[in-house]
Amino acid sequence: METEKLYYTDPFLTTFTAKVLSCEAGKGGYLVTLDRTAFYPEGGGQPADHGTLGGIAVTDVHEKDGVVIHTVEKAVEIGENVTGRIDWARRFDHMQQHSGEHILSGILCRDYHCDNVGFHLGADTVTIDYNTDISWEEALAAEYQANQVIWADAPVEITYPSPAELEQLDYRSKKALTGKVRIVTFPEADCCACCGTHVLRAGQVGIIKVLSCQKFRSGVRMEILCGERAWRYLSGTYDQAHAVGQHLSVKPLEAAAAVERLTEELTAAKARMAELEGEVFSHKAHAYCGKGDVVLVEPSLRPDGVRRLADAVAKECGGLAAVFAGEDGRYNYALVRADGADIAPLVKAMNAALTGRGGGRSGFAQGSVQTDADTIHAFFNNFAGKVE
């Protein structure tokens, strides 16, 4: 006997009573069937409801051949009348996301002659796949239209057309359908075959926000948020923009332009720093002219700076330039031989002795070591002979 599905009669029903028809041990707990239920089973891309049944946690819900099967943590008595309670926050979130997806997909499929070929209602975001190319600007235009539909707040229409009526109806469906077909319609936006739970009026979706639109297979994958998820995301985004604006002494909506200016200034400052570093490196390297192998232990430098100093010293000293920059405990290194000779054996031995990692070829190597300055000097004095 098929389970009476109260979630279709009233998707806002949160508490109900039902008779336990069966209860048996299964994967993840006990599998319970009832004569009727308000628990929505996983299906159509929408996750299952959670809640309690007779005070016992319901952790999953599935449907098989019209029978809804509840996974609960403990056994319940067969024949007993139990009270079910739906986790309403989870249910309403799922309804907002699913209904919002219908509104947006209906508009996109209508305006860009595409199909929704994938839908996943995840714990954090909703992802939708479309089988045609949609630009970011087109996605935002559809987002605006979708929110216009939400603000118009038309009632959602759910019907079960006869086969003859269905044949005349222009509706979306991912597959060919037989038997009783449930049609969910959002006026001015979408008409789609769907088994999921939905809001009663479009306005209950609240808001739709498109987060991304990326190339995927022959079309695009879009990431969206609806309802409370969108509100939380946009509130968090505003809080970050406000905080950035306070640091830069600008209004939140001016933060991006201020960051762009700051980035340009930082780029110019880095270029000037590199220029001054080059002058310092050249001056420092000149002191080792003709000295042969040289080991330098310097204060912290960016990895690129370590390499550039090693290059400059190698050109002057005529031998190996080994530059270590950092502080006792960790140093970045660059090793350069002016003649390009192989230094792989040296690097391998050095990494083993100084707890290092890194490498290279053709007279150049870079990486890092975990040791102190005295140990660095001791290694090179023992391994490579006399160095400055």
XYZ file of C-alpha atoms in Angstrom:
388
model
C 0.000 0.000 0.000
C 1.386 3.392 -1.001
C 2.105 5.897 1.742
C -0.248 8.881 1.955
C 1.993 11.858 1.200
C 1.006 14.734 3.457
C 3.879 16.896 2.174
C 1.992 17.266 -1.096
C -1.301 18.126 0.605
C 0.355 20.782 2.796
C 4.091 21.492 2.367
C 3.921 23.736 5.448
C 2.734 20.903 7.714
C 5.343 20.368 10.448
C 3.603 17.983 12.879
C 1.446 14.938 12.135
C 0.357 11.587 13.581
C 0.579 8.267 11.779
C 0.389 4.510 12.326
C 3.575 2.423 12.184
C 3.150 -0.292 9.564
C 6.616 -1.862 9.708
C 9.965 -1.498 11.474
C 13.066 -3.524 10.711
C 16.803 -3.186 11.223
C 18.594 -1.713 8.230
C 21.597 0.272 7.115
C 22.090 3.303 9.347
C 19.400 2.362 11.885
C 15.826 1.091 11.623
C 13.650 1.325 8.509
C 10.119 2.428 9.324
C 7.019 2.723 7.117
C 3.854 4.597 8.095
C 0.324 4.787 6.733
C 0.978 8.490 6.031
C 3.859 10.924 6.369
C 4.880 14.573 6.075
C 8.555 13.607 5.651
C 9.710 14.323 2.106
C 11.949 11.524 0.711
C 15.111 12.346 -1.212
C 14.347 12.788 -4.895
C 14.536 15.095 -7.893
C 17.731 16.667 -6.610
C 16.105 17.664 -3.308
C 17.497 16.140 -0.068
C 15.261 14.283 2.368
C 13.570 15.880 5.355
C 14.944 15.280 8.846
C 13.154 15.494 12.192
C 11.761 13.088 14.782
C 9.279 10.217 14.846
C 7.909 9.448 18.278
C 10.773 11.516 19.675
C 13.353 9.414 17.777
C 15.637 11.124 15.249
C 14.811 10.616 11.561
C 18.136 10.724 9.694
C 17.070 9.820 6.145
C 13.942 9.260 4.062
C 13.562 7.393 0.753
C 10.694 6.241 -1.437
C 10.363 2.886 -3.163
C 7.357 1.910 -5.267
C 5.229 4.612 -3.658
C 6.172 3.605 -0.102
C 8.077 6.160 1.981
C 10.786 4.567 4.150
C 12.098 6.468 7.187
C 15.519 5.718 8.663
C 15.355 6.236 12.448
C 17.942 5.766 15.173
C 15.848 3.411 17.358
C 13.086 0.902 16.773
C 9.425 1.922 17.083
C 6.489 -0.346 17.918
C 4.560 -1.733 14.934
C 0.892 -0.741 15.143
C 1.645 2.221 17.398
C 0.418 5.722 16.560
C 3.399 8.085 16.572
C 3.876 11.835 16.209
C 6.208 13.045 13.497
C 7.901 16.440 13.654
C 9.631 17.955 10.646
C 12.874 19.925 10.954
C 11.171 23.027 9.573
C 14.320 25.128 9.090
C 15.752 22.396 6.836
C 12.462 21.854 4.956
C 11.809 25.555 4.326
C 15.415 26.093 3.210
C 15.028 23.256 0.693
C 11.726 24.693 -0.555
C 13.270 28.145 -1.009
C 16.255 26.736 -2.933
C 14.179 24.375 -5.094
C 11.484 26.945 -5.911
C 14.104 29.582 -6.667
C 15.850 27.168 -9.020
C 12.566 26.588 -10.875
C 11.979 30.315 -11.344
C 15.508 30.991 -12.610
C 15.687 27.858 -14.800
C 12.299 28.587 -16.341
C 13.451 32.053 -17.378
C 16.828 30.878 -18.695
C 15.393 27.929 -20.627
C 12.697 30.165 -22.135
C 14.993 33.050 -23.091
C 18.056 31.073 -24.230
C 16.371 27.913 -25.581
C 18.326 25.569 -23.338
C 17.598 22.691 -20.968
C 18.361 22.246 -17.310
C 20.381 19.019 -17.462
C 21.639 18.893 -13.872
C 20.484 20.087 -10.447
C 22.081 19.596 -7.041
C 20.761 21.139 -3.843
C 23.848 21.038 -1.643
C 24.366 21.951 1.991
C 25.942 25.284 1.024
C 24.902 26.188 -2.525
C 22.686 25.072 -5.396
C 24.349 24.100 -8.678
C 22.499 23.917 -11.994
C 23.823 22.726 -15.356
C 22.505 24.104 -18.661
C 23.314 22.717 -22.112
C 24.046 26.029 -23.820
C 26.516 28.845 -23.375
C 25.206 31.607 -21.094
C 27.298 34.709 -20.418
C 27.685 36.298 -16.995
C 25.716 39.319 -18.200
C 22.880 37.051 -19.401
C 22.890 35.201 -16.078
C 22.547 38.495 -14.192
C 19.736 39.627 -16.478
C 17.882 36.374 -15.743
C 18.577 36.841 -12.028
C 16.886 40.251 -12.159
C 13.851 38.840 -13.971
C 13.640 35.995 -11.423
C 13.578 38.434 -8.537
C 10.859 40.439 -10.312
C 8.777 37.242 -10.328
C 9.441 36.736 -6.617
C 8.396 40.303 -5.771
C 5.190 39.913 -7.820
C 4.341 37.140 -5.325
C 1.969 35.121 -7.495
C 0.565 31.866 -6.044
C 2.331 28.687 -7.111
C 0.076 26.397 -9.126
C 0.322 22.617 -8.713
C -1.774 20.447 -11.005
C -2.079 16.839 -12.204
C -3.147 17.143 -15.869
C -4.803 14.287 -17.712
C -2.739 12.639 -20.486
C -4.678 14.649 -23.061
C -4.107 17.925 -21.177
C -0.448 17.096 -20.677
C -0.023 16.555 -24.391
C -1.125 20.144 -25.026
C 0.955 21.637 -22.215
C 4.315 23.346 -22.780
C 6.291 22.179 -19.753
C 9.872 21.356 -18.832
C 10.965 17.822 -17.970
C 14.345 16.082 -17.857
C 12.891 12.761 -19.027
C 9.860 11.198 -20.679
C 7.060 10.760 -18.132
C 4.304 8.193 -17.742
C 1.457 7.825 -15.280
C 0.306 10.624 -12.995
C 2.432 13.726 -13.673
C 2.741 16.572 -11.157
C 3.139 19.982 -12.807
C 4.507 22.932 -10.791
C 3.895 26.371 -12.308
C 5.361 29.718 -11.302
C 3.352 32.246 -13.346
C 5.450 34.333 -15.760
C 8.473 32.109 -15.091
C 8.167 28.337 -15.263
C 6.024 25.287 -15.898
C 7.807 22.069 -14.967
C 7.159 18.449 -14.014
C 8.467 18.045 -10.455
C 8.058 15.784 -7.429
C 9.626 18.193 -4.901
C 8.109 20.392 -2.216
C 7.671 24.069 -3.032
C 6.603 27.323 -1.439
C 2.957 28.377 -1.769
C 3.701 31.815 -3.212
C 6.698 33.050 -5.212
C 7.426 35.747 -2.630
C 8.322 33.103 -0.053
C 11.522 32.388 -2.011
C 12.692 35.805 -0.765
C 15.554 36.504 -3.149
C 17.747 34.764 -5.733
C 21.459 35.497 -6.114
C 23.651 34.010 -8.870
C 27.174 33.424 -7.541
C 28.935 32.039 -10.601
C 28.446 30.935 -14.202
C 31.282 28.742 -15.458
C 31.852 26.841 -18.702
C 30.900 23.179 -18.147
C 30.848 20.490 -20.836
C 28.680 21.758 -23.716
C 27.117 24.523 -21.629
C 27.529 26.175 -18.244
C 27.319 25.323 -14.558
C 25.645 27.991 -12.467
C 25.891 28.343 -8.696
C 23.049 30.129 -6.908
C 21.633 30.896 -3.474
C 18.013 31.591 -2.571
C 16.088 32.834 0.448
C 17.849 32.867 3.787
C 21.029 31.424 2.273
C 21.214 34.379 -0.123
C 20.460 36.836 2.689
C 23.228 35.393 4.871
C 25.695 35.459 1.970
C 24.880 39.031 0.992
C 24.972 40.155 4.635
C 28.409 38.583 5.043
C 29.586 40.179 1.808
C 28.389 43.578 2.997
C 30.092 43.123 6.382
C 33.389 42.382 4.607
C 32.998 45.342 2.248
C 32.186 47.561 5.240
C 35.270 46.364 7.130
C 37.506 46.873 4.060
C 35.973 50.325 3.571
C 36.734 51.293 7.157
C 40.390 50.285 6.701
C 40.596 52.327 3.509
C 38.409 55.207 4.748
C 35.820 54.759 1.979
C 32.169 53.662 1.791
C 31.451 49.922 1.291
C 30.448 50.356 -2.367
C 33.700 52.239 -3.004
C 35.881 49.508 -1.489
C 36.652 47.717 -4.782
C 37.923 50.899 -6.450
C 39.983 51.734 -3.355
C 41.517 48.241 -3.329
C 42.348 48.582 -7.026
C 44.155 51.871 -6.343
C 45.967 50.277 -3.400
C 46.989 47.337 -5.589
C 48.421 49.687 -8.204
C 50.359 51.534 -5.509
C 51.636 48.246 -4.084
C 52.720 47.046 -7.528
C 54.641 50.273 -8.076
C 56.202 50.007 -4.606
C 57.280 46.407 -5.269
C 58.848 47.424 -8.559
C 60.748 50.231 -6.841
C 61.800 47.876 -4.040
C 63.100 45.354 -6.586
C 65.052 48.143 -8.281
C 66.625 49.237 -4.983
C 67.268 45.616 -4.013
C 69.085 45.147 -7.302
C 71.384 48.051 -6.496
C 72.057 46.677 -2.998
C 72.638 43.166 -4.352
C 75.044 44.484 -6.984
C 76.990 46.445 -4.353
C 77.096 43.446 -1.991
C 78.161 41.071 -4.779
C 81.027 43.350 -5.855
C 82.695 42.743 -2.488
C 83.126 39.049 -3.461
C 84.728 39.656 -6.834
C 87.060 36.709 -7.624
C 86.575 35.126 -4.178
C 85.465 31.720 -5.478
C 82.840 29.833 -3.466
C 80.751 32.077 -1.175
C 78.099 31.311 1.458
C 75.900 34.178 2.674
C 73.375 34.006 5.520
C 71.054 37.000 5.254
C 67.928 38.354 6.935
C 64.592 37.344 5.423
C 64.100 38.012 1.713
C 61.380 37.030 -0.716
C 62.314 33.819 -2.608
C 62.816 35.882 -5.768
C 65.186 38.167 -3.859
C 67.205 35.182 -2.624
C 67.648 33.981 -6.197
C 68.589 37.419 -7.526
C 71.210 37.932 -4.810
C 72.683 34.484 -5.536
C 72.807 35.324 -9.268
C 74.596 38.604 -8.597
C 77.164 37.041 -6.243
C 77.836 34.086 -8.594
C 78.679 36.450 -11.448
C 81.237 38.252 -9.264
C 82.772 35.409 -7.228
C 83.310 33.048 -10.174
C 82.360 29.951 -8.148
C 79.414 28.724 -6.115
C 77.136 31.350 -4.536
C 75.005 29.846 -1.748
C 72.567 32.391 -0.278
C 70.362 31.610 2.737
C 67.786 34.183 3.884
C 65.628 33.930 6.993
C 66.323 33.343 10.662
C 67.497 30.468 12.827
C 64.974 27.679 12.428
C 64.104 28.254 8.775
C 65.903 29.698 5.758
C 65.042 29.943 2.060
C 68.028 29.205 -0.128
C 69.314 29.674 -3.661
C 72.494 28.031 -4.975
C 74.061 29.255 -8.230
C 77.252 28.236 -10.021
C 78.522 30.802 -12.503
C 79.830 28.048 -14.811
C 76.501 26.167 -14.797
C 78.124 22.970 -13.463
C 75.899 20.273 -11.949
C 75.212 20.893 -8.247
C 72.683 18.081 -7.734
C 74.983 15.985 -5.463
C 75.670 19.034 -3.296
C 71.971 19.898 -3.006
C 71.041 16.306 -2.153
C 73.654 16.137 0.620
C 72.697 19.618 1.889
C 68.992 18.806 2.090
C 69.775 15.630 4.031
C 72.117 17.393 6.461
C 70.084 20.580 6.984
C 66.533 19.130 6.896
C 65.902 20.785 3.571
C 63.706 20.391 0.569
C 64.113 21.712 -2.949
C 66.347 21.214 -5.959
C 67.183 22.323 -9.467
C 69.530 21.740 -12.386
C 72.129 23.356 -14.677
C 73.982 25.099 -11.880
C 70.896 26.439 -10.065
C 68.839 25.165 -7.121
C 66.390 26.672 -4.653
C 64.384 25.528 -1.639
C 64.367 25.810 2.128
C 66.104 24.310 5.156
C 65.239 23.992 8.821
C 68.450 24.681 10.729
C 70.625 27.518 12.121
C 73.330 29.713 10.625
C 76.250 27.931 12.347
C 75.124 24.557 10.986
C 74.860 26.022 7.470
C 78.438 27.330 7.602
C 79.708 24.084 9.135
C 78.151 22.014 6.364
C 79.731 24.031 3.556
C 83.128 24.127 5.245
C 83.079 20.325 5.535
C 81.464 19.468 2.213
C 82.611 22.065 -0.246
C 85.977 23.187 1.033
C 86.923 26.754 1.913
C 84.200 29.349 1.414
C 83.878 32.995 2.439
